[in-house]
Coordinates of C-alpha atoms in Angstrom, one line a residue:
Chain A
X1 CA 159.3 -239.6 54.3
X2 CA 161.0 -243.3 53.1
X3 CA 163.8 -245.2 54.9
X4 CA 166.2 -245.4 52.3
X5 CA 165.6 -241.7 52.2
X6 CA 166.1 -241.0 55.0
X7 CA 169.3 -242.4 55.8
X8 CA 170.6 -241.3 52.2
X9 CA 170.0 -237.8 53.9
X10 CA 171.5 -238.7 57.4
X11 CA 175.0 -240.1 55.4
X12 CA 175.1 -236.9 53.4
X13 CA 175.0 -235.1 56.4
X14 CA 177.6 -236.7 57.9
X15 CA 179.7 -236.8 54.5
X16 CA 179.9 -232.9 55.2
X17 CA 180.1 -233.1 58.7
X18 CA 182.5 -235.8 59.3
X19 CA 184.9 -234.1 61.3
X20 CA 182.6 -233.0 63.1
X21 CA 180.8 -236.4 64.0
X22 CA 184.0 -238.1 64.2
X23 CA 184.8 -236.1 66.8
X24 CA 182.1 -236.2 68.9
X25 CA 181.8 -240.3 68.5
X26 CA 185.5 -240.9 69.7
X27 CA 184.3 -238.4 72.5
X28 CA 181.4 -241.2 73.1
X29 CA 183.6 -244.0 72.8
X30 CA 185.5 -243.1 75.5
X31 CA 182.6 -242.5 77.9
X32 CA 181.5 -245.7 76.7
X33 CA 184.2 -247.6 77.3
X34 CA 184.7 -246.7 81.1
X35 CA 180.9 -248.2 81.5
X36 CA 181.6 -250.7 79.7
X37 CA 184.9 -251.6 82.1
X38 CA 182.8 -251.0 84.7
X39 CA 180.5 -253.5 84.3
X40 CA 182.2 -255.9 82.8
X41 CA 184.4 -255.7 86.0
X42 CA 181.3 -255.8 87.9
X43 CA 180.1 -258.7 86.3
X44 CA 182.9 -260.8 86.8
X45 CA 182.5 -260.0 90.6
X46 CA 179.7 -260.9 90.9
X47 CA 180.2 -264.6 88.9
X48 CA 182.9 -265.1 91.4
X49 CA 180.8 -264.2 95.0
X50 CA 178.1 -265.9 93.3
X51 CA 180.2 -269.1 92.6
X52 CA 181.8 -268.8 95.6
X53 CA 178.4 -269.0 97.7
X54 CA 177.0 -272.1 95.5
X55 CA 180.1 -273.8 96.4
X56 CA 179.6 -273.1 100.2
X57 CA 183.0 -274.0 101.1
X58 CA 184.6 -274.6 104.4
X59 CA 188.2 -274.8 105.2
X60 CA 189.9 -277.5 108.5
X61 CA 192.8 -276.7 109.0
X62 CA 194.3 -279.8 111.0
X63 CA 197.0 -279.9 114.7
X64 CA 200.0 -280.3 113.1
X65 CA 201.1 -284.0 113.2
X66 CA 198.1 -286.2 113.5
X67 CA 198.1 -289.5 112.3
X68 CA 196.5 -291.0 109.4
X69 CA 194.1 -292.9 111.0
X70 CA 192.8 -290.0 113.1
X71 CA 193.0 -288.4 109.6
X72 CA 190.7 -291.0 108.6
X73 CA 188.7 -290.9 111.7
X74 CA 188.0 -287.7 111.2
X75 CA 186.7 -287.7 107.3
X76 CA 184.3 -290.7 108.3
X77 CA 183.0 -288.5 111.0
X78 CA 182.3 -285.4 108.5
X79 CA 181.4 -287.7 105.4
X80 CA 178.0 -288.7 107.7
X81 CA 176.2 -284.9 108.0
X82 CA 174.0 -284.3 106.0
X83 CA 175.3 -280.4 105.5
X84 CA 178.7 -281.6 103.5
X85 CA 178.5 -282.9 99.8
X86 CA 182.1 -283.8 100.1
X87 CA 185.5 -283.7 101.3
X88 CA 188.9 -283.6 100.0
X89 CA 192.1 -283.7 101.9
X90 CA 194.8 -281.7 101.4
X91 CA 197.7 -283.6 102.8
X92 CA 201.2 -280.6 103.7
X93 CA 203.0 -281.6 100.4
X94 CA 199.7 -280.8 98.0
X95 CA 199.0 -277.5 99.8
X96 CA 202.1 -276.5 98.9
X97 CA 202.3 -277.7 95.5
X98 CA 198.8 -275.9 95.4
X99 CA 200.7 -272.8 96.7
X100 CA 203.6 -272.7 94.3
X101 CA 201.2 -273.0 91.3
X102 CA 199.4 -270.0 92.1
X103 CA 202.8 -267.6 93.4
X104 CA 203.9 -265.4 90.9
X105 CA 207.8 -266.0 91.0
X106 CA 207.2 -269.7 92.0
X107 CA 211.3 -271.0 91.6
X108 CA 212.2 -268.4 94.9
X109 CA 209.4 -270.5 97.0
X110 CA 210.0 -274.3 95.8
X111 CA 213.0 -274.6 99.1
X112 CA 210.1 -273.9 101.1
X113 CA 209.8 -276.8 102.9
X114 CA 205.7 -279.1 103.3
X115 CA 205.9 -278.9 107.3
X116 CA 205.1 -274.7 106.4
X117 CA 201.7 -275.7 104.8
X118 CA 199.3 -276.9 107.2
X119 CA 197.0 -279.8 106.2
X120 CA 193.3 -279.3 105.8
X121 CA 190.3 -281.0 105.0
X122 CA 188.3 -279.5 102.5
X123 CA 184.5 -279.5 102.7
X124 CA 182.3 -278.8 100.2
X125 CA 178.7 -278.0 101.8
X126 CA 175.4 -278.9 100.2
X127 CA 174.1 -276.0 98.0
X128 CA 171.5 -273.4 99.4
X129 CA 172.4 -273.6 102.8
X130 CA 170.9 -271.1 105.2
X131 CA 173.6 -268.5 106.5
X132 CA 172.3 -269.9 110.3
X133 CA 172.8 -273.4 109.4
X134 CA 176.1 -273.0 107.9
X135 CA 177.3 -271.0 111.3
X136 CA 175.7 -273.9 113.5
X137 CA 177.9 -276.1 111.5
X138 CA 181.7 -274.1 111.6
X139 CA 180.4 -273.7 115.3
X140 CA 179.9 -277.7 116.1
X141 CA 183.6 -278.5 113.5
X142 CA 185.5 -275.7 115.5
X143 CA 185.1 -278.1 118.8
X144 CA 186.2 -281.4 117.2
X145 CA 189.6 -282.6 118.1
X146 CA 193.0 -282.9 115.3
X147 CA 190.9 -278.7 114.2
X148 CA 193.5 -276.3 114.1
X149 CA 191.3 -273.7 112.9
X150 CA 188.8 -273.6 110.6
X151 CA 188.2 -271.0 107.8
X152 CA 184.9 -270.0 106.8
X153 CA 185.6 -267.4 103.7
X154 CA 182.1 -265.2 105.8
X155 CA 184.6 -262.0 106.3
X156 CA 185.9 -262.1 102.5
X157 CA 182.1 -262.7 101.4
X158 CA 181.3 -259.5 103.2
X159 CA 183.8 -257.2 101.7
X160 CA 183.1 -258.7 98.6
X161 CA 179.4 -258.4 99.0
X162 CA 179.9 -254.7 99.5
X163 CA 181.7 -254.5 97.2
X164 CA 179.8 -255.7 94.9
X165 CA 177.4 -253.0 96.2
X166 CA 179.2 -250.4 95.6
X167 CA 180.3 -251.3 92.6
X168 CA 176.3 -251.6 90.9
X169 CA 175.5 -248.0 92.8
X170 CA 178.8 -246.3 91.2
X171 CA 177.9 -248.0 88.2
X172 CA 174.7 -247.0 88.0
X173 CA 175.7 -243.7 88.8
X174 CA 178.5 -243.9 86.1
X175 CA 176.0 -244.8 83.9
X176 CA 173.8 -241.7 84.6
X177 CA 177.3 -239.6 84.0
X178 CA 177.7 -241.3 80.8
X179 CA 174.1 -241.0 79.8
X180 CA 174.7 -237.2 80.5
X181 CA 177.6 -236.9 78.9
X182 CA 175.8 -238.7 75.8
X183 CA 173.2 -235.8 75.9
X184 CA 175.3 -233.6 76.1
X185 CA 178.0 -234.3 73.4
X186 CA 175.3 -235.4 70.7
X187 CA 173.3 -231.9 72.1
X188 CA 176.1 -229.9 70.8
X189 CA 176.8 -231.5 68.0
X190 CA 173.3 -230.9 66.9
X191 CA 173.7 -227.1 67.7
X192 CA 177.0 -227.1 65.8
X193 CA 175.4 -229.3 63.1
X194 CA 171.8 -227.1 62.8
X195 CA 173.7 -223.4 62.9
X196 CA 176.2 -225.0 60.0
X197 CA 173.2 -226.0 58.1
X198 CA 171.0 -223.6 58.7
X199 CA 170.2 -222.2 55.2
X200 CA 169.5 -226.4 53.8
X201 CA 166.8 -226.0 56.9
X202 CA 165.2 -223.5 55.9
X203 CA 165.2 -223.9 52.2
X204 CA 163.7 -227.3 53.2
X205 CA 160.9 -225.0 55.1
X206 CA 160.5 -222.7 52.3
X207 CA 159.6 -225.9 50.3
X208 CA 157.2 -227.5 52.7
X209 CA 159.4 -230.0 54.8
X210 CA 157.3 -231.2 57.5
X211 CA 159.2 -231.2 60.7
X212 CA 159.7 -234.8 61.2
X213 CA 161.3 -234.9 57.0
X214 CA 164.4 -231.9 59.3
X215 CA 164.6 -234.0 61.9
X216 CA 164.0 -237.2 60.7
X217 CA 168.0 -237.0 59.3
X218 CA 169.4 -235.7 62.7
X219 CA 168.0 -238.6 64.5
X220 CA 169.4 -241.0 62.2
X221 CA 172.7 -239.4 62.5
X222 CA 172.4 -239.6 66.5
X223 CA 171.5 -243.0 67.0
X224 CA 174.8 -243.9 64.4
X225 CA 177.0 -241.8 66.4
X226 CA 175.4 -243.8 69.6
X227 CA 175.7 -247.5 68.1
X228 CA 179.1 -246.2 65.9
X229 CA 180.8 -244.8 69.6
X230 CA 179.5 -248.1 71.5
X231 CA 180.9 -250.4 68.9
X232 CA 184.4 -248.9 69.2
X233 CA 184.1 -249.3 72.9
X234 CA 183.3 -252.4 72.5
X235 CA 186.2 -253.6 70.4
X236 CA 188.6 -251.6 72.1
X237 CA 187.7 -253.4 75.3
X238 CA 188.0 -256.7 74.1
X239 CA 191.2 -256.1 72.5
X240 CA 192.8 -255.1 75.3
X241 CA 190.8 -257.9 77.7
X242 CA 192.0 -260.7 75.2
X243 CA 195.3 -258.6 74.7
X244 CA 196.4 -259.0 78.5
X245 CA 193.4 -262.0 79.7
X246 CA 196.1 -264.7 80.6
X247 CA 198.0 -261.8 82.9
X248 CA 194.5 -260.7 84.5
X249 CA 193.1 -264.3 85.0
X250 CA 196.2 -264.9 86.4
X251 CA 195.8 -262.0 89.5
X252 CA 192.2 -263.3 89.9
X253 CA 193.0 -267.1 89.7
X254 CA 195.0 -266.3 92.1
X255 CA 193.3 -263.8 95.0
X256 CA 189.4 -265.3 94.0
X257 CA 190.5 -268.7 92.3
X258 CA 188.3 -269.4 88.9
X259 CA 188.4 -267.1 85.6
X260 CA 187.9 -263.8 84.2
X261 CA 184.7 -263.8 81.4
X262 CA 183.9 -260.9 78.6
X263 CA 180.6 -260.0 77.5
X264 CA 178.7 -262.7 75.3
X265 CA 177.1 -262.2 71.8
X266 CA 173.8 -260.8 74.0
X267 CA 175.4 -258.6 76.4
X268 CA 177.3 -256.6 72.9
X269 CA 174.2 -256.1 71.0
X270 CA 172.6 -254.9 74.2
X271 CA 175.4 -252.4 74.3
X272 CA 175.0 -251.5 71.0
X273 CA 171.6 -251.1 71.3
X274 CA 171.7 -249.3 74.2
X275 CA 174.4 -246.5 72.6
X276 CA 172.4 -246.2 69.7
X277 CA 169.7 -245.4 71.8
X278 CA 171.0 -242.6 73.8
X279 CA 172.6 -240.9 70.2
X280 CA 168.7 -241.3 69.4
X281 CA 167.1 -239.8 72.3
X282 CA 169.8 -237.1 72.8
X283 CA 169.4 -235.9 69.4
X284 CA 165.8 -235.8 69.7
X285 CA 166.2 -234.0 72.9
X286 CA 168.0 -231.0 71.3
X287 CA 165.9 -230.4 68.3
X288 CA 163.4 -230.4 70.5
X289 CA 165.3 -227.1 72.1
X290 CA 167.4 -225.4 69.3
X291 CA 165.0 -226.6 66.3
X292 CA 162.5 -224.4 67.2
Chain B
X1 CA 143.0 -252.6 53.4
X2 CA 146.0 -251.8 55.3
X3 CA 147.5 -251.3 51.8
X4 CA 144.5 -249.7 50.4
X5 CA 144.6 -246.9 53.3
X6 CA 148.5 -246.7 53.0
X7 CA 147.8 -246.1 49.2
X8 CA 145.2 -243.2 50.1
X9 CA 147.1 -241.5 52.8
X10 CA 149.8 -241.3 50.5
X11 CA 147.9 -239.3 47.6
X12 CA 146.4 -237.1 50.7
X13 CA 150.4 -236.2 51.4
X14 CA 150.9 -235.5 48.2
X15 CA 147.4 -234.1 46.8
X16 CA 147.3 -229.8 46.0
X17 CA 145.4 -228.4 48.9
X18 CA 146.1 -231.2 51.3
X19 CA 146.6 -228.3 54.2
X20 CA 142.9 -227.9 54.3
X21 CA 140.8 -230.0 56.7
X22 CA 140.8 -233.7 55.9
X23 CA 136.4 -233.5 56.1
X24 CA 136.6 -230.3 53.9
X25 CA 135.2 -230.9 50.3
X26 CA 136.6 -228.9 48.2
X27 CA 133.4 -227.2 46.3
X28 CA 132.4 -226.9 42.5
X29 CA 133.7 -223.2 42.2
X30 CA 136.8 -223.3 44.3
X31 CA 138.8 -223.8 40.4
X32 CA 136.5 -219.9 39.3
X33 CA 137.8 -218.1 42.2
X34 CA 141.4 -215.7 42.1
X35 CA 144.2 -217.7 42.9
X36 CA 145.1 -215.5 45.3
X37 CA 142.8 -212.4 47.1
X38 CA 144.4 -210.0 50.0
X39 CA 141.0 -208.6 52.0
X40 CA 141.3 -206.0 53.7
X41 CA 144.9 -207.5 55.4
X42 CA 147.0 -205.1 58.2
X43 CA 150.2 -205.9 58.9
X44 CA 152.0 -204.5 61.5
X45 CA 155.7 -204.5 62.9
X46 CA 155.7 -202.3 66.5
X47 CA 152.6 -200.5 67.9
X48 CA 152.6 -197.7 65.1
X49 CA 154.8 -199.4 62.3
X50 CA 152.2 -200.8 59.5
X51 CA 153.4 -202.3 56.7
X52 CA 150.1 -202.9 55.7
X53 CA 147.0 -200.8 55.4
X54 CA 144.2 -202.4 54.8
X55 CA 145.6 -204.0 52.0
X56 CA 143.2 -205.6 48.8
X57 CA 144.0 -207.3 45.4
X58 CA 143.4 -210.2 43.6
X59 CA 145.2 -212.0 41.4
X60 CA 143.2 -214.5 38.9
X61 CA 144.6 -217.9 37.8
X62 CA 147.0 -217.9 34.9
X63 CA 147.7 -214.4 35.0
X64 CA 151.6 -212.9 35.1
X65 CA 151.8 -209.6 38.0
X66 CA 154.1 -207.9 38.6
X67 CA 154.0 -206.1 42.3
X68 CA 156.9 -202.6 42.7
X69 CA 157.2 -200.4 45.2
X70 CA 160.3 -198.6 46.2
X71 CA 162.1 -200.3 49.0
X72 CA 160.1 -200.6 52.6
X73 CA 156.9 -200.3 50.8
X74 CA 155.9 -204.0 51.9
X75 CA 156.9 -206.4 48.7
X76 CA 158.4 -208.4 51.1
X77 CA 155.7 -208.2 54.1
X78 CA 153.7 -208.8 51.2
X79 CA 155.0 -212.0 49.7
X80 CA 155.7 -213.5 53.4
X81 CA 152.4 -213.5 54.5
X82 CA 151.6 -215.9 51.7
X83 CA 154.0 -217.8 52.2
X84 CA 153.2 -217.4 56.0
X85 CA 156.3 -217.0 57.1
X86 CA 154.8 -213.9 58.6
X87 CA 150.7 -214.1 59.9
X88 CA 148.2 -211.2 59.3
X89 CA 147.2 -209.2 62.2
X90 CA 143.8 -208.2 61.0
X91 CA 142.4 -209.1 57.3
X92 CA 141.9 -212.4 55.2
X93 CA 144.3 -213.9 52.6
X94 CA 142.7 -216.6 50.5
X95 CA 144.9 -219.1 48.6
X96 CA 142.2 -220.5 46.5
X97 CA 139.3 -219.9 47.9
X98 CA 140.8 -220.9 51.4
X99 CA 141.7 -218.4 54.6
X100 CA 145.4 -219.0 54.8
X101 CA 145.6 -216.1 57.6
X102 CA 144.3 -219.4 60.2
X103 CA 146.2 -221.7 59.6
X104 CA 147.7 -224.0 61.8
X105 CA 151.8 -224.6 62.5
X106 CA 150.8 -228.5 61.1
X107 CA 149.5 -227.0 57.6
X108 CA 151.9 -224.8 57.0
X109 CA 154.0 -227.5 54.8
X110 CA 151.3 -228.6 52.8
X111 CA 150.2 -224.8 51.8
X112 CA 154.2 -223.9 50.7
X113 CA 153.8 -227.0 48.2
X114 CA 151.6 -225.3 46.2
X115 CA 153.8 -222.5 46.2
X116 CA 157.1 -221.9 44.0
X117 CA 159.5 -219.5 46.0
X118 CA 162.1 -217.8 43.9
X119 CA 164.7 -215.4 46.2
X120 CA 167.1 -212.2 44.8
X121 CA 170.1 -214.4 46.4
X122 CA 169.2 -217.7 44.8
X123 CA 168.6 -219.4 48.3
X124 CA 170.3 -223.1 47.3
X125 CA 172.7 -225.1 48.9
X126 CA 176.1 -224.6 47.2
X127 CA 177.4 -227.9 48.4
X128 CA 174.6 -230.1 46.9
X129 CA 174.4 -230.4 43.5
X130 CA 171.7 -228.5 41.3
X131 CA 169.8 -232.1 41.1
X132 CA 169.9 -232.5 44.9
X133 CA 169.0 -228.4 45.5
X134 CA 165.9 -229.4 42.7
X135 CA 164.9 -232.7 44.0
X136 CA 164.5 -231.2 47.5
X137 CA 161.2 -230.0 46.5
X138 CA 160.4 -234.2 45.9
X139 CA 161.7 -235.3 48.7
X140 CA 159.4 -233.4 50.9
X141 CA 156.2 -234.7 49.3
X142 CA 158.1 -238.2 49.4
X143 CA 157.4 -238.7 45.7
X144 CA 159.7 -242.1 44.8
X145 CA 163.5 -241.6 43.9
X146 CA 162.8 -242.6 40.2
X147 CA 159.9 -240.5 39.4
X148 CA 161.8 -237.5 41.2
X149 CA 165.3 -238.2 39.0
X150 CA 162.7 -238.2 35.9
X151 CA 161.1 -235.0 36.8
X152 CA 164.3 -233.3 37.8
X153 CA 165.9 -234.3 34.6
X154 CA 162.6 -232.9 32.8
X155 CA 162.6 -229.3 35.0
X156 CA 166.7 -229.3 34.3
X157 CA 165.8 -229.0 30.4
X158 CA 162.9 -226.6 30.7
X159 CA 165.8 -224.0 32.4
X160 CA 168.4 -224.6 30.6
X161 CA 171.0 -226.8 32.6
X162 CA 170.2 -229.8 30.7
X163 CA 172.7 -232.7 31.9
X164 CA 174.3 -230.3 34.3
X165 CA 172.5 -232.4 37.6
X166 CA 176.0 -233.7 38.8
X167 CA 177.6 -230.6 39.3
X168 CA 177.6 -228.5 42.5
X169 CA 175.6 -225.8 43.0
X170 CA 177.8 -223.5 44.1
X171 CA 180.1 -223.3 41.4
X172 CA 177.5 -222.6 38.9
X173 CA 177.6 -218.7 37.6
X174 CA 174.8 -216.0 39.3
X175 CA 172.5 -217.1 36.4
X176 CA 172.8 -220.1 36.6
X177 CA 172.4 -220.3 39.7
X178 CA 168.8 -218.6 40.2
X179 CA 168.2 -221.6 37.0
X180 CA 168.2 -224.0 39.6
X181 CA 166.3 -222.1 42.5
X182 CA 163.6 -221.8 39.8
X183 CA 164.1 -225.2 38.3
X184 CA 163.3 -225.9 42.3
X185 CA 160.2 -223.6 43.0
X186 CA 158.7 -225.1 39.2
X187 CA 159.4 -229.3 39.7
X188 CA 156.2 -229.8 41.2
X189 CA 153.9 -227.4 39.9
X190 CA 152.8 -225.1 42.1
X191 CA 149.9 -223.6 41.8
X192 CA 151.5 -220.7 42.5
X193 CA 154.8 -218.6 41.7
X194 CA 156.2 -215.8 44.1
X195 CA 159.7 -214.3 43.0
X196 CA 161.2 -211.9 45.2
X197 CA 163.3 -209.9 42.8
X198 CA 164.6 -212.7 41.1
X199 CA 167.0 -210.6 38.7
X200 CA 167.9 -208.1 41.7
X201 CA 171.9 -209.6 41.9
X202 CA 172.1 -210.2 38.1
X203 CA 173.9 -208.3 35.6
X204 CA 171.2 -206.9 32.9
X205 CA 171.4 -209.1 30.3
X206 CA 170.8 -212.3 32.3
X207 CA 168.0 -210.2 34.2
X208 CA 166.5 -210.3 30.8
X209 CA 166.8 -214.5 30.2
X210 CA 165.5 -215.0 34.0
X211 CA 162.6 -212.5 33.1
X212 CA 162.2 -214.6 29.5
X213 CA 162.3 -217.7 31.4
X214 CA 159.7 -216.5 34.0
X215 CA 157.5 -216.2 31.1
X216 CA 157.9 -218.9 28.9
X217 CA 156.6 -220.9 32.6
X218 CA 153.3 -218.6 33.0
X219 CA 152.8 -219.4 29.2
X220 CA 152.8 -223.6 30.5
X221 CA 149.5 -222.1 32.1
X222 CA 151.8 -221.2 35.7
X223 CA 150.7 -217.9 37.9
X224 CA 153.2 -215.8 38.3
X225 CA 153.5 -212.9 41.2
X226 CA 156.9 -211.0 40.5
X227 CA 158.4 -208.7 43.3
X228 CA 161.2 -206.1 41.5
X229 CA 162.0 -202.8 41.8
X230 CA 163.6 -202.2 38.6
X231 CA 161.2 -200.4 35.9
X232 CA 163.2 -202.0 32.7
X233 CA 162.0 -205.4 33.3
X234 CA 157.9 -204.2 34.3
X235 CA 158.8 -202.6 30.5
X236 CA 159.8 -205.3 28.8
X237 CA 157.1 -206.9 29.6
X238 CA 153.3 -206.6 28.9
X239 CA 151.5 -207.8 32.5
X240 CA 149.7 -205.7 34.6
X241 CA 151.3 -204.2 37.4
X242 CA 150.5 -203.5 41.1
X243 CA 152.2 -200.9 42.9
X244 CA 152.9 -200.9 46.3
X245 CA 153.7 -197.3 48.1
X246 CA 153.8 -197.3 52.0
X247 CA 151.4 -200.6 52.4
X248 CA 149.1 -199.7 50.0
X249 CA 148.4 -201.1 46.8
X250 CA 147.5 -199.1 43.5
X251 CA 146.9 -201.2 40.2
X252 CA 148.4 -200.3 37.2
X253 CA 146.1 -202.2 34.4
X254 CA 147.7 -204.6 31.6
X255 CA 148.9 -202.7 28.8
X256 CA 150.9 -200.0 30.2
X257 CA 154.1 -201.2 28.3
X258 CA 155.9 -197.6 28.4
X259 CA 155.9 -196.7 31.9
X260 CA 158.7 -195.5 32.3
X261 CA 159.0 -193.3 35.3
X262 CA 159.3 -194.2 38.8
X263 CA 157.3 -195.1 41.8
X264 CA 153.3 -195.1 42.6
X265 CA 153.6 -190.6 41.4
X266 CA 153.4 -191.7 38.3
X267 CA 150.8 -193.6 38.3
X268 CA 148.6 -190.7 39.9
X269 CA 149.6 -188.3 37.2
X270 CA 148.4 -190.4 34.7
X271 CA 145.1 -190.7 37.0
X272 CA 145.1 -194.6 36.6
X273 CA 142.6 -196.4 38.9
X274 CA 143.4 -196.7 42.5
X275 CA 142.1 -200.3 43.7
X276 CA 142.8 -199.6 47.5
X277 CA 144.3 -196.7 49.2

């Protein structure tokens, strides 16, 4: 059967059963939207985690009232360590301004005195340092005079890693659930469509149609359902994401720093192809079952 | 080379009798053999209920044959054996000299492409157009859209539906719907046309029209097996008659144009030759 005839017959089937197919597409689109949202959230967490871990940052909070000379001496000492790539001094006032920039209600907090915010030395480490090296460095730095406390962000990283790990498993589970849902919805649609078009199928068999001729349009319809549902899901997610991006990024910047990302063109094409394949596979399996 | 192989594959798909083994050679005498032969065919439904009991018959190429008999005599079973909707329990059915009772499932579509089938209930798709209903026979054979349009147009003219290809088939009258079904059956120029009570749902005047149409198709060289229990139809045509009763066939030869009574008893009373029974 040539491709043109195949697509023409599939489109005819879609026109004849458009209500059935539209309801199936919207059911699938909701499932794909959940999956796409989960994948997008996981991808952003992974990007943030990777960005942070690559940055390899430590914060040394200085003693209150530490003199400028003592701070400079400490900075000189630290710049001689091979593990440290760059040092940035944050004064009390700079710390206050940074806090106010990230705060939701900056106006109400503007009166806070700068002394409430400790000055610090932000240490940017060399990339690809081993965890043991960072641990040893942190132990040494914690004993230096003039250092009030040290923030390694370790517990945060551990929590983030655990969260990402759970997110990965959750996304895999959700993918399986969505696949089952796609097979179920496409299967039910095909079954109903086969029942409604039983006369057509009977006639085709009587005039000598091969099974592939009968199945072909149904498989194309399944592929179309999957691809259309995936497209609707991506477009809906994009509308929500870009519509609320400033609010989302504000929250992310406050807690994690950095900005979120949407899917790239490759990922979008991959998602559409994945949807189409799921639809096609679902219809193929259903036809095997119901078109005996 | 690839183009040549593709062309060969496409030709093989379309070729009549492609349901035979790929390596099978058609014998020179195949064209001389009857188009259809039943050799001692038995068909049972359940252990004791025999629909056909040792059926033997031959239909030559280019014949027009009426198949008649009371309800339950086995007419439909016989036709369904030819189309391989059913399989035989024993015996052989030869179509153009080849045994179709042993065909694999994959080969059955190729057999059906060589048959034109018309039913009492038309079996057309009401929401398709007239042209789409006819074209499906050619689409399954992978003809080009242009050729399909041309052939469909020709055949619609032949059955008296010229210029009506775009109409929805379900909106036509019963007689016109049956013409669509006939057009679908003959558009591939099949080796054998099977008509299963094609006038059963039509009023007498329309039934005569449809019979006339089948006779015209037969005059172009087609072989027609016309199943009916309407003696009015049988009387009108001067064709060979096969009568079925209780799974056996009785052959009433051509020329019995005044056969007016019903059933096989009349055949027996008139002392006509019993072919099998």
